[in-house]
Tab-separated table of C-alpha atoms in Angstrom:
chain	number	residue	atom	x	y	z
F	1	MET	CA	0.001	-0.002	0.003
F	2	ASP	CA	1.393	3.390	-0.968
F	3	LEU	CA	1.609	6.321	1.485
F	4	GLU	CA	-1.304	8.200	-0.074
F	5	SER	CA	-3.634	5.203	0.398
F	6	LYS	CA	-2.399	4.802	3.980
F	7	TRP	CA	-3.104	8.466	4.778
F	8	ILE	CA	-6.556	8.292	3.208
F	9	ARG	CA	-7.468	5.117	5.061
F	10	ASP	CA	-6.195	6.576	8.327
F	11	ILE	CA	-8.322	9.722	7.855
F	12	GLN	CA	-11.368	7.657	6.903
F	13	ARG	CA	-10.998	5.460	9.982
F	14	HIS	CA	-9.983	8.031	12.602
F	15	GLY	CA	-11.393	11.342	11.323
F	16	ASP	CA	-10.146	14.363	13.261
F	17	ARG	CA	-7.683	12.233	15.243
F	18	ALA	CA	-5.692	11.491	12.066
F	19	GLN	CA	-4.205	14.977	11.932
F	20	ALA	CA	-0.740	13.816	10.854
F	21	SER	CA	-2.189	11.901	7.928
F	22	ALA	CA	-4.377	14.851	6.923
F	23	GLU	CA	-1.390	17.196	7.008
F	24	ALA	CA	0.702	14.753	4.960
F	25	LEU	CA	-2.029	14.303	2.353
F	26	ILE	CA	-2.601	18.044	2.038
F	27	GLY	CA	1.156	18.654	1.890
F	28	ALA	CA	1.508	16.194	-0.964
F	29	TYR	CA	-0.977	18.112	-3.140
F	30	TYR	CA	-0.883	21.662	-1.769
F	31	ASN	CA	1.428	23.251	-4.341
F	32	GLU	CA	-0.346	21.637	-7.284
F	33	ILE	CA	-3.772	22.807	-6.119
F	34	TYR	CA	-2.450	26.249	-5.177
F	35	VAL	CA	-1.141	26.708	-8.744
F	36	PHE	CA	-4.542	25.631	-10.084
F	37	ALA	CA	-6.249	28.187	-7.815
F	38	TYR	CA	-3.739	30.957	-8.562
F	39	ARG	CA	-4.177	30.586	-12.303
F	40	GLN	CA	-7.867	31.262	-11.816
F	41	THR	CA	-7.720	34.077	-9.306
F	42	GLY	CA	-4.513	35.846	-10.271
F	43	HIS	CA	-3.989	36.939	-6.677
F	44	LYS	CA	-1.941	35.260	-3.975
F	45	GLU	CA	-4.455	35.840	-1.162
F	46	ASP	CA	-7.447	34.721	-3.239
F	47	ALA	CA	-5.571	31.631	-4.366
F	48	MET	CA	-4.668	30.790	-0.782
F	49	ASP	CA	-8.304	31.196	0.284
F	50	LEU	CA	-9.534	29.032	-2.582
F	51	THR	CA	-6.888	26.393	-1.866
F	52	GLN	CA	-7.962	26.321	1.776
F	53	ASP	CA	-11.629	25.961	0.748
F	54	ILE	CA	-10.721	23.098	-1.561
F	55	PHE	CA	-8.824	21.167	1.100
F	56	LEU	CA	-11.492	21.761	3.731
F	57	ALA	CA	-14.059	20.310	1.311
F	58	VAL	CA	-11.736	17.393	0.558
F	59	LEU	CA	-11.297	16.566	4.252
F	60	ARG	CA	-15.051	16.810	4.859
F	61	ALA	CA	-15.828	14.545	1.903
F	62	LEU	CA	-12.961	12.097	2.400
F	63	PRO	CA	-15.036	9.612	4.455
F	64	ARG	CA	-17.110	9.051	1.283
F	65	PHE	CA	-14.122	8.727	-1.063
F	66	ASP	CA	-14.073	5.378	-2.878
F	67	ARG	CA	-10.801	4.576	-4.626
F	68	HIS	CA	-12.643	2.016	-6.751
F	69	LYS	CA	-14.679	4.772	-8.422
F	70	ALA	CA	-11.834	7.217	-9.098
F	71	GLY	CA	-8.241	7.853	-8.205
F	72	PHE	CA	-7.585	10.381	-5.474
F	73	ARG	CA	-6.072	13.033	-7.796
F	74	THR	CA	-9.095	12.726	-10.116
F	75	TRP	CA	-11.474	13.064	-7.162
F	76	LEU	CA	-9.440	15.985	-5.759
F	77	TYR	CA	-9.641	17.909	-9.037
F	78	ARG	CA	-13.379	17.307	-9.274
F	79	ILE	CA	-13.760	19.020	-5.890
F	80	ALA	CA	-11.276	21.745	-6.882
F	81	ALA	CA	-13.177	22.490	-10.090
F	82	ASN	CA	-16.500	22.650	-8.227
F	83	LYS	CA	-15.086	24.939	-5.542
F	84	SER	CA	-13.627	27.188	-8.243
F	85	ILE	CA	-17.029	27.436	-9.877
F	86	ASP	CA	-18.660	28.206	-6.520
F	87	ARG	CA	-16.090	30.920	-5.842
F	88	ARG	CA	-16.622	32.450	-9.294
F	89	ARG	CA	-20.390	32.616	-8.670
F	90	ARG	CA	-19.742	34.784	-5.615
F	91	PHE	CA	-17.089	36.908	-7.370
F	92	ARG	CA	-17.995	40.514	-8.033
F	93	PRO	CA	-15.290	42.471	-9.813
F	94	VAL	CA	-14.231	45.741	-8.245
F	95	THR	CA	-13.796	48.595	-10.670
F	96	VAL	CA	-11.284	51.326	-9.970
F	97	PRO	CA	-11.906	54.721	-11.596
F	98	LEU	CA	-9.016	56.121	-13.607
F	99	ASP	CA	-10.304	59.710	-13.468
F	100	GLY	CA	-7.531	60.975	-11.192
F	101	LEU	CA	-4.683	60.038	-13.544
F	102	GLU	CA	-3.176	63.128	-15.101
F	103	LEU	CA	-0.270	61.650	-17.033
F	104	PRO	CA	-0.910	60.005	-20.392
F	105	LEU	CA	-0.990	56.239	-20.037
F	106	PRO	CA	1.776	54.328	-21.791
F	107	GLU	CA	0.480	52.175	-24.641
F	108	GLU	CA	1.696	48.978	-22.948
F	109	PHE	CA	-0.227	49.820	-19.777
F	110	THR	CA	-3.328	50.593	-21.820
F	111	GLN	CA	-3.009	47.219	-23.560
F	112	GLN	CA	-2.649	45.475	-20.195
F	113	LEU	CA	-5.842	47.162	-18.994
F	114	GLN	CA	-7.670	46.044	-22.132
F	115	ASP	CA	-6.363	42.480	-21.737
F	116	ARG	CA	-7.507	42.403	-18.106
F	117	GLN	CA	-10.872	43.787	-19.106
F	118	LEU	CA	-11.263	41.161	-21.820
F	119	LEU	CA	-10.243	38.415	-19.381
F	120	ALA	CA	-12.810	39.671	-16.880
F	121	GLN	CA	-15.481	39.669	-19.599
F	122	VAL	CA	-14.536	36.129	-20.684
F	123	GLU	CA	-14.594	34.957	-17.054
F	124	ALA	CA	-18.016	36.552	-16.542
F	125	TYR	CA	-19.305	34.857	-19.689
F	126	VAL	CA	-17.926	31.452	-18.647
F	127	ALA	CA	-19.318	31.906	-15.125
F	128	ARG	CA	-22.841	32.084	-16.610
F	129	GLN	CA	-22.461	28.696	-18.288
F	130	ASP	CA	-23.491	25.297	-16.991
F	131	PRO	CA	-21.237	24.187	-14.073
F	132	GLN	CA	-20.039	21.127	-16.027
F	133	LEU	CA	-18.960	23.307	-18.942
F	134	GLN	CA	-17.230	25.673	-16.525
F	135	ALA	CA	-15.374	22.723	-15.020
F	136	VAL	CA	-14.216	21.540	-18.473
F	137	PHE	CA	-12.978	25.052	-19.305
F	138	ARG	CA	-11.243	25.632	-15.949
F	139	LEU	CA	-9.592	22.212	-15.757
F	140	HIS	CA	-8.187	22.579	-19.269
F	141	LEU	CA	-7.169	26.228	-19.113
F	142	TYR	CA	-6.126	26.642	-15.484
F	143	GLY	CA	-5.388	23.070	-14.482
F	144	ASP	CA	-3.464	22.133	-17.621
F	145	LYS	CA	-5.466	18.905	-17.719
F	146	SER	CA	-5.713	16.918	-20.933
F	147	PHE	CA	-9.094	15.947	-22.354
F	148	PRO	CA	-8.728	12.325	-21.160
F	149	GLU	CA	-7.868	13.584	-17.641
F	150	ILE	CA	-10.865	15.942	-17.635
F	151	ALA	CA	-13.099	13.125	-18.835
F	152	ALA	CA	-11.936	10.967	-15.937
F	153	ILE	CA	-12.313	13.785	-13.413
F	154	LEU	CA	-15.850	14.626	-14.504
F	155	GLY	CA	-16.967	11.109	-15.380
F	156	LEU	CA	-17.649	11.991	-19.002
F	157	GLY	CA	-16.551	10.611	-22.344
F	158	GLU	CA	-13.478	12.208	-23.889
F	159	SER	CA	-15.385	13.147	-27.037
F	160	ALA	CA	-18.056	14.905	-24.947
F	161	VAL	CA	-15.378	16.895	-23.128
F	162	LYS	CA	-13.698	17.946	-26.384
F	163	SER	CA	-17.019	18.850	-27.937
F	164	GLN	CA	-18.058	21.004	-24.962
F	165	TYR	CA	-14.684	22.747	-24.823
F	166	TYR	CA	-14.493	23.574	-28.517
F	167	ARG	CA	-18.135	24.677	-28.665
F	168	LEU	CA	-17.440	27.077	-25.807
F	169	LEU	CA	-14.320	28.386	-27.560
F	170	GLY	CA	-16.428	28.996	-30.682
F	171	ARG	CA	-18.986	30.934	-28.662
F	172	LEU	CA	-16.210	32.928	-26.989
F	173	ARG	CA	-14.676	33.811	-30.353
F	174	LYS	CA	-18.063	34.882	-31.677
F	175	GLU	CA	-18.894	36.866	-28.550
F	176	PHE	CA	-15.545	38.622	-28.156
F	177	SER	CA	-14.110	39.006	-31.630
F	178	HIS	CA	-13.822	42.635	-32.675
F	179	GLU	CA	-14.077	42.170	-36.424
């Protein structure tokens, strides 16, 4: 039995008393999940909060984890994707007025603002989609997961995952192209 399975079994059997196993399991995946969260939030503090939410949900749900249905990493990313979607639903962008700026803005800075604005618009558009479609998008874009990995995480066929992803990209192109 590998260490991961030992930690999981210990947590499932002993709950809160298996603190060492819980810490070891979280430590094994923390950086990977933090990177996934950071790619979605773009802010250190938000990524840390999202990562914490993900691991709290994992520890709460771990008693119901069944390694025969999915591998732990697959199950972990399913929870991470769902928590990311939940977080995005609560997200309300804060706008900062640029009225007080007296100096002309450098072109590069202006382009960065436009890119951020476009990203915020794309995120808002994706956040209005079906949660499963959001999960496909987020796992591929922010989690660097392949279509077969996403299919396994979400319990879907690979062709369905590809179809959903590329249909969404088509809608994004149509919605946000400036031609």
